[in-house]
Amino acid sequence: MESFLITGGAGFIGSTLANYYSKDNQVVVIDDLSMGQTENLNVSENITFIEGSVTDQQLMEKVLREYQFDYIFHLAAIASVADSVARPVETHQVNFESVLQLLELIRKYQKDLKRLVFASSAAVY
């Protein structure tokens, strides 16, 4: 059994991955529910849902310190152009700063991580 962390895991792509991998693996989902919904996730003893933001340094450090992951899918993002114009600072924090923060935490706590997958959309750029 392998372990997965999926940020933005209650969104369309994240929940699809979480539901698929949770059949035979442990999955931790972090999502602030600004775009995703918990209803997208199957009820499963193999899925741990944590409501929170990838910009929450204390939360992210706690999760990466307490769990050992084989795979991390970093999908959390603000992809809406309208949202990015209305909230440029928050968009920068979520789309860019959280990636650097995650990489630093992986270096510190996730020595055996097999793969980090960072996915986004053209709208982010």
Short mmCIF file of C-alpha atoms in Angstrom, two decimals:
data_model
loop_
_atom_site.label_atom_id
_atom_site.label_comp_id
_atom_site.label_asym_id
_atom_site.label_seq_id
_atom_site.Cartn_x
_atom_site.Cartn_y
_atom_site.Cartn_z
CA MET A 1 0.00 0.00 0.00
CA GLU A 2 1.38 3.38 -1.01
CA SER A 3 0.54 6.83 0.30
CA PHE A 4 -0.52 9.92 -1.62
CA LEU A 5 -0.94 13.59 -0.78
CA ILE A 6 -3.24 15.51 -3.10
CA THR A 7 -3.51 19.27 -2.65
CA GLY A 8 -6.63 20.67 -4.24
CA GLY A 9 -7.96 17.16 -3.83
CA ALA A 10 -11.65 18.06 -3.61
CA GLY A 11 -11.68 19.64 -7.06
CA PHE A 12 -12.50 17.85 -10.31
CA ILE A 13 -9.08 16.42 -11.14
CA GLY A 14 -7.93 16.04 -7.54
CA SER A 15 -11.01 14.14 -6.42
CA THR A 16 -10.79 11.86 -9.45
CA LEU A 17 -7.21 10.99 -8.49
CA ALA A 18 -8.11 10.62 -4.80
CA ASN A 19 -11.03 8.31 -5.53
CA TYR A 20 -8.95 6.20 -7.92
CA TYR A 21 -5.87 5.81 -5.71
CA SER A 22 -7.86 5.29 -2.49
CA LYS A 23 -9.07 1.91 -3.74
CA ASP A 24 -5.77 0.31 -2.75
CA ASN A 25 -3.77 3.08 -1.06
CA GLN A 26 -3.84 5.71 1.66
CA VAL A 27 -4.72 9.19 0.40
CA VAL A 28 -4.52 12.50 2.26
CA VAL A 29 -6.43 15.36 0.64
CA ILE A 30 -5.86 19.01 1.51
CA ASP A 31 -8.35 21.50 0.11
CA ASP A 32 -9.70 24.85 1.29
CA LEU A 33 -12.98 24.17 -0.56
CA SER A 34 -12.82 27.49 -2.38
CA MET A 35 -13.40 25.62 -5.63
CA GLY A 36 -13.74 21.95 -4.66
CA GLN A 37 -16.43 20.12 -2.71
CA THR A 38 -16.17 17.28 -0.23
CA GLU A 39 -19.06 15.63 -2.06
CA ASN A 40 -16.61 14.92 -4.90
CA LEU A 41 -14.71 12.51 -2.64
CA ASN A 42 -15.86 8.96 -2.03
CA VAL A 43 -16.43 8.07 1.60
CA SER A 44 -13.53 5.73 2.32
CA GLU A 45 -11.39 4.74 5.26
CA ASN A 46 -8.45 5.21 2.89
CA ILE A 47 -9.10 8.95 2.38
CA THR A 48 -8.18 11.49 5.04
CA PHE A 49 -9.62 14.92 4.27
CA ILE A 50 -7.99 18.01 5.75
CA GLU A 51 -9.75 21.32 5.20
CA GLY A 52 -7.12 24.00 4.87
CA SER A 53 -5.04 26.07 2.53
CA VAL A 54 -1.69 25.21 0.98
CA THR A 55 -0.66 28.72 2.05
CA ASP A 56 -1.02 27.74 5.72
CA GLN A 57 2.64 27.10 6.58
CA GLN A 58 1.88 25.48 9.95
CA LEU A 59 -0.70 23.12 8.48
CA MET A 60 1.51 22.08 5.60
CA GLU A 61 4.49 21.50 7.88
CA LYS A 62 2.36 19.43 10.27
CA VAL A 63 1.06 17.23 7.43
CA LEU A 64 4.46 16.69 5.82
CA ARG A 65 6.08 16.02 9.20
CA GLU A 66 3.43 13.55 10.41
CA TYR A 67 2.87 11.54 7.21
CA GLN A 68 5.31 9.86 4.86
CA PHE A 69 4.16 10.02 1.25
CA ASP A 70 5.23 8.05 -1.78
CA TYR A 71 3.59 10.50 -4.19
CA ILE A 72 2.45 14.10 -3.98
CA PHE A 73 0.09 15.69 -6.50
CA HIS A 74 0.15 19.47 -6.07
CA LEU A 75 -3.04 20.61 -7.80
CA ALA A 76 -4.16 23.48 -5.56
CA ALA A 77 -4.37 26.69 -7.58
CA ILE A 78 -6.40 29.75 -8.38
CA ALA A 79 -6.93 29.28 -12.10
CA SER A 80 -9.55 31.93 -12.74
CA VAL A 81 -8.26 35.04 -14.49
CA ALA A 82 -11.09 37.08 -12.94
CA ASP A 83 -10.15 35.85 -9.45
CA SER A 84 -6.47 36.60 -10.05
CA VAL A 85 -7.30 40.18 -11.05
CA ALA A 86 -9.58 40.64 -8.04
CA ARG A 87 -7.14 38.99 -5.59
CA PRO A 88 -3.61 39.23 -7.00
CA VAL A 89 -1.76 38.74 -3.70
CA GLU A 90 -3.73 35.65 -2.72
CA THR A 91 -3.33 34.26 -6.24
CA HIS A 92 0.43 34.71 -6.08
CA GLN A 93 0.56 33.04 -2.67
CA VAL A 94 -1.44 30.02 -3.80
CA ASN A 95 -0.01 29.59 -7.30
CA PHE A 96 3.65 30.37 -6.67
CA GLU A 97 4.67 30.72 -3.04
CA SER A 98 2.93 27.50 -1.99
CA VAL A 99 5.00 25.57 -4.54
CA LEU A 100 8.27 26.82 -3.10
CA GLN A 101 7.02 26.18 0.43
CA LEU A 102 6.01 22.63 -0.51
CA LEU A 103 9.39 21.93 -2.13
CA GLU A 104 11.20 23.09 1.02
CA LEU A 105 9.00 20.89 3.22
CA ILE A 106 9.56 17.91 0.93
CA ARG A 107 13.31 18.42 1.19
CA LYS A 108 13.04 18.56 4.98
CA TYR A 109 10.53 15.78 5.72
CA GLN A 110 9.92 13.57 2.68
CA LYS A 111 13.30 11.94 1.98
CA ASP A 112 11.74 8.85 0.39
CA LEU A 113 9.23 10.61 -1.88
CA LYS A 114 9.10 8.81 -5.22
CA ARG A 115 7.49 11.54 -7.28
CA LEU A 116 6.06 15.05 -7.08
CA VAL A 117 3.54 15.94 -9.75
CA PHE A 118 2.81 19.63 -10.19
CA ALA A 119 -0.10 20.23 -12.53
CA SER A 120 -1.80 23.41 -13.51
CA SER A 121 -3.65 25.04 -16.36
CA ALA A 122 -2.69 27.64 -18.93
CA ALA A 123 -5.00 30.09 -17.15
CA VAL A 124 -2.60 30.18 -14.19
CA TYR A 125 0.17 31.59 -16.33
#
